[in-house]
Structures are given as C-alpha cells and as structure tokens.
Amino acid sequence: MSKIKESRIISTALIIMIAVIALAGVNYIIMQPEEIIYAEGWENDFPDQYQSYLRNAEMVQTTYGGSKPVDYLEKYPELRTIYEGVGFDIEYLRARGHVYSLEDVIHTERNKAGASCLACKTADYVAMEDEHGSDLYAMNFYEMAEGAKAGVSCYDCHRNQPGVLEITRGHLKKGLEYLEEDYNKKNLVCAQCHIEYYLDPETKEVTVPWKYGTDVADIEATFIEWNFTDWTHPRTGGDLYKIQHPEFETYLGSVHDSFGVTCVDCHMPQMQNEEGESYHSHHWTSPLHTVEASCLGCHSQAGNELIGEVEALQGRVEEKNIEVIQKLVELITRIEEEKEDLPEDVLEAVYQLHRSAQVRWDFVFVENSQGFHHYEKAMAYLEEASDMIEEALNMMD
Ligand code: HEC
Ligand code: HEC
Ligand code: HEC
Ligand code: HEC
C-alpha cells in the first residue's frame, strides 16, 4: 500500500472518528433528561407519592377548616366593610387543595398586579423565573399564566430529585437572610408559600417583610420602615395593611415548634403501601383526617378526644375573632362619620390605632388553622387588636 493511500485511510478514519465523537456529543446534549415539571412525569417512578398527590382534588370540610371553598363574604358579611377597596370585599373563598392553585388564581375576580401573582400558585413559575430573572415580576399576568399548566407540583419542593428537599423560591431565601435561626427544611418547603408577603408597588417583586422578625409587631415595623401600606380605606381615608396567609410565622414559637414537630410531621404523615413500605403522604389537607398517623405517635389521647381539644381551642379563637370583627366595623363607621370634625392629630392617632388593630386581627383571621398552630399567639394578637380599637373609640368620645 502506498504511503499516500495509507495516510488517506488514516485521515478518513480520523474524520469518521471525530464525526462520531461530535455526533455523540450533540446527541448527549440532546439526550440530557428534560426537566420534569408536572406530577404526571413521576407517576411510574413514585406511584405512592403520585397517587396521594391526586387526592389533593378532594374537597372535605372540617368544623373550622378543610378544603371546601367556603365563601367568607357570605359567612362574615362584615368583611365587605373591613376589606372595602382592597379586593377581598369582592371575592374571598377558603383555600383548597394544591392541584387547584393555578385555576383559582386565574379565575379570581380580584385584580392581578403582575406575573409575580403566580409565584405561589404554579411550579411553572420556577422555570419562568430561571428564564426571565427579575423581569418576570411585572410581566403581564395573563400572558404568563397561559404558559403555565399545573398548580403546586413536585418541582416546587424537589425540582428534579423527588425526595430531596429544595427551596425553589428566591423571595423566601431573601426573607430568611434577615433571620438568625436555621430552620428545618421540613418547615421551609412550606414557608415558600405559606407566609406573609407583598408585591413591591413598583417592581412587583414578591417581598417578605421580615427585617425585624416574624411576629406581627416586627412585620408592622418593617412595613413602616419600608414605607409600605396596602391600600387606603375609602370610607375612613386611613391607610391599612392586608395580610396573606402567615402559617409559618404563626407556628414559630408554638409548643409543637419548640418540640421540633414540623409542618411535614402533621400534614404529610408516614403511610404504608400494600407491600408494607412507608412513604410520606403528599395529600396536603387538614390533619384532623389523619390524627392516627399525624398525631397519635406522640399523643396518648383517643383520636376523637384530641380532635375535641383542637376544636375547643379553635372555638375560643373564633369567638374572639367575631368580637373583634364587630368592633372593627363599629370603628370604621365611627371614623367615617366623625373624621371631618376630629382635630388632625387625633385623626392621625385614630388611623394609626385602626391600622395596628386591623393588621393584628387580619394576621389571625387569614391564617388557615383558626389559631391551632399557636393558640396563645392568636389570642394575644386578637386581645391587642381589641384593646387598640377601644383606645381609638375612646379618643373619639
Ligand atoms: C402539630 C401539628 C401541626 C403542625 C406542626 C402544623 N400544622 Fe397546619 N394544621 C394543623 C391542624 C390541626 C390544623 C386545623 C385543621 C382543621 O381545622 O381542620 C391545621 C391547618 C392548616 C392549614 C389549613 C388546612 C385546612 O384544611 O383547614 C394549613 C394551610 C396549614 N395547617 C399549614 C401548615 C404549615 C405551613 C405548617 C408549618 C409552618 C403547619 N401547618 C404546621 C396541624 C399542624
Ligand atoms: C410541598 C412540597 C412537596 C411537594 C410539592 C412534593 N413533595 Fe415529595 N416530599 C416532600 C417532603 C417534605 C418529603 C419528606 C422529605 C424528608 O423527610 O426528608 C417528601 C418526600 C418525597 C419522597 C421520598 C420518599 C417519601 O415518601 O418520603 C419522594 C419519592 C417524593 N417526595 C416524591 C414526590 C413527587 C413524585 C411529587 C409530585 C407528585 C412530590 N414529591 C411533591 C415535599 C414535597
Ligand atoms: C408553591 C407554593 C406552595 C407550597 C410550596 C406549599 N403550598 Fe400549600 N397551598 C398553596 C396554595 C396557593 C394553596 C391554596 C390553593 C387554592 O385554594 O387554590 C395551598 C393550600 C394548602 C392547604 C389547604 C388545602 C386543604 O385541603 O385544606 C394545606 C393544608 C397546605 N397548603 C399545606 C401545605 C404544606 C404542609 C406545605 C409544605 C409541605 C405546603 N402547603 C407547601 C401553595 C403552596
Ligand atoms: C412529635 C410529637 C408531636 C406530634 C406529632 C404532635 N404533637 Fe401535639 N403536642 C406535643 C407536645 C410535646 C405538646 C406539649 C405537651 C402537651 O400538652 O402534651 C403538644 C401539645 C398539643 C396540644 C395542646 C397544646 C396547644 O396549645 O397546642 C394539642 C391540642 C395538640 N398537641 C394537638 C396535636 C395534634 C392535633 C397533632 C396532629 C395533627 C399533634 N398534636 C401532633 C407533641 C406532638
């Protein structure tokens, strides 16, 4: 064989080899597993978690809670006065299961400020934030919502590694920077959404007001420093705050927190499948449906006795809640009638007391456990609210 022919064969072989390597490389990139955002993608790999996840579509009511979308405006008509002008006087339904979160935010009659309203409603938001960064927040709500397909899903807590807990929400990481403690991830995955937050009026960024801590007074102090209020009440002319769903903040410092019991222990109890293997329930709902698995590992009472104790605490919170609701309506009516005649400094002081009272009541009212997560805290906030309203009413006498 001539030298030339030989080198031709070698170079042809080289080219083929390089081509094969290059193609394999391209192929390798193409074949990288796609991110799985929707629960269906894990149906075969994790059937127990997936099947329990499907149960989030169920709607069952309990005495004070549950997943039926109860109409709060019908249950408490006074809310039309208390929330007048902030949207919750138009429509306000009780929260239901995680699979409904996307459709519920799209269909609410309340106003949507921007795409950041999707932050706690869909796993697609995580992928959108990866793609658009901080430009996402103020983008058009409906355009972004069209691209989203599912409510809360595996990707929200695990990204692509089911079983490994990951904090996917930047707003929580930012909020936690203000706090000194290291919290258990089994609380933090829930705190991604079950916390107080607001949308920055300009950038629409999801903002967690924990600069001074997580108690209502700390959150109020943060609002004051950041010069934020949610709206001006059309009847009184005073500025007010609107609280969202501070389950995490309420639970902090409770008996259960101090014993290290996490959201997951009660709301995602260990279950067994037919083969006797255990897994965490992924049906997030009232733990009163699962007291045996959720509570009786620690509590020695009979199940219905323990439920009775929970409902007794919730009943006392409800009684106090109704008392404060009525006093708030009285205060709003009095301010509306008398504001023209009050000296400016008195009116300012009355506005301040109304704002502080209402934020304390709202913190308890919109928290979804009806005070169970931290009974003493809930009662103390309602007590403070009640005293502040008295003080404001007295100032107008
Ligand atoms: C000690 C057990 C326990 C812990 C810990 C706990 N919860 Fe709860 N949670 C309950 C009970 C009990 C209720 C009241 C359910 C009812 O009234 O039917 C509740 C209610 C709720 C509700 C309303 C559900 C409904 O169907 O009414 C949400 C949302 C919630 N909890 C979220 C959380 C989050 C988030 C955490 C952690 C920050 C947490 N919970 C920690 C026991 C617990
Ligand atoms: C709201 C947060 C959240 C979502 C959403 C979520 N998980 Fe989990 N998952 C958890 C928590 C918390 C654990 C318990 C982790 C621990 O104990 O360290 C867990 C555990 C697991 C495990 C480990 C085995 C077990 O059951 O303990 C698997 C597998 C898993 N999840 C799969 C899924 C799948 C599949 C989906 C979607 C259908 C999903 N998860 C959605 C929070 C979530
Ligand atoms: C990505 C945001 C997000 C995360 C993470 C999240 N939730 Fe939720 N959760 C929601 C939203 C939104 C709703 C209300 C959905 C609706 O009403 O459409 C909700 C509703 C609930 C309910 C009421 C459903 C019912 O049946 O009563 C419970 C209980 C609950 N979540 C518990 C948890 C727990 C426990 C965790 C952590 C393991 C968690 N959530 C993590 C967003 C989230
Ligand atoms: C890991 C252990 C543990 C789990 C799980 C647990 N608890 Fe508790 N719980 C405690 C401890 C400890 C106390 C404080 C001592 C006491 O009162 O028994 C407590 C106190 C209570 C109290 C009375 C005090 C109060 O103010 O809250 C109630 C009611 C209660 N738990 C209900 C429940 C319910 C309902 C569940 C399940 C949804 C539950 N617990 C799950 C350990 C636990």
Coordinates of C-alpha atoms and ligand atoms in Angstrom, one line a residue, residues 66-67 94-98 100-101 104 119-121 152 156-157 169 189-190 192-194 263-264 267-268 284-286, ligand 3:
G66 CA -60.9 21.8 55.5
S67 CA -60.7 22.1 51.7
R94 CA -61.4 29.5 51.7
A95 CA -58.2 27.8 50.3
R96 CA -58.5 24.3 48.8
G97 CA -56.0 21.7 47.5
H98 CA -52.7 22.3 45.8
Y100 CA -56.4 23.9 42.2
S101 CA -54.0 26.8 42.9
D104 CA -58.1 29.5 41.4
A119 CA -45.2 32.9 42.5
C120 CA -47.0 30.6 44.9
K121 CA -49.5 29.1 42.5
V152 CA -48.3 23.2 43.1
D156 CA -41.8 23.2 43.7
C157 CA -40.2 21.2 46.6
R169 CA -38.4 30.4 45.8
V189 CA -40.5 24.0 51.9
C190 CA -44.0 25.0 53.1
Q192 CA -42.1 29.1 50.4
C193 CA -45.8 30.0 50.0
H194 CA -47.5 29.8 53.5
C263 CA -45.4 21.1 59.1
V264 CA -44.5 17.8 57.4
H267 CA -49.6 17.4 57.2
M268 CA -47.5 14.7 55.4
W284 CA -51.8 18.3 52.0
T285 CA -55.0 18.9 53.9
S286 CA -56.5 19.0 57.4
Ligands
HEC3 C1 -45.6 26.8 45.7 C2 -46.5 27.2 46.7 C3 -46.9 26.3 47.9 C4 -46.1 25.4 48.6 C5 -44.6 25.2 48.4 C6 -46.9 24.8 49.6 N1 -48.2 25.3 49.4 FE1 -49.8 24.7 50.5 N2 -51.0 25.9 49.3 C7 -50.6 26.8 48.4 C8 -51.7 27.5 47.8 C9 -51.7 28.5 46.7 C10 -52.9 26.9 48.4 C11 -54.4 27.3 48.1 C12 -54.8 26.7 46.8 C13 -56.2 27.1 46.4 O1 -57.1 27.5 47.2 O2 -56.5 27.1 45.2 C14 -52.4 25.9 49.4 C15 -53.2 25.2 50.2 C16 -52.8 24.3 51.2 C17 -53.6 23.6 52.2 C18 -55.2 23.7 52.2 C19 -55.7 22.5 51.5 C20 -56.8 21.8 52.2 O3 -57.2 20.7 51.8 O4 -57.2 22.3 53.2 C21 -52.8 22.9 53.0 C22 -53.2 22.1 54.2 C23 -51.4 23.2 52.6 N3 -51.5 24.0 51.5 C24 -50.3 22.7 53.3 C25 -49.0 22.8 52.8 C26 -47.9 22.2 53.4 C27 -47.9 21.4 54.7 C28 -46.8 22.5 52.6 C29 -45.3 22.1 52.8 C30 -45.1 20.6 52.9 C31 -47.2 23.4 51.5 N4 -48.6 23.5 51.7 C32 -46.5 23.9 50.5 C33 -49.3 26.9 48.0 C34 -48.2 26.2 48.4

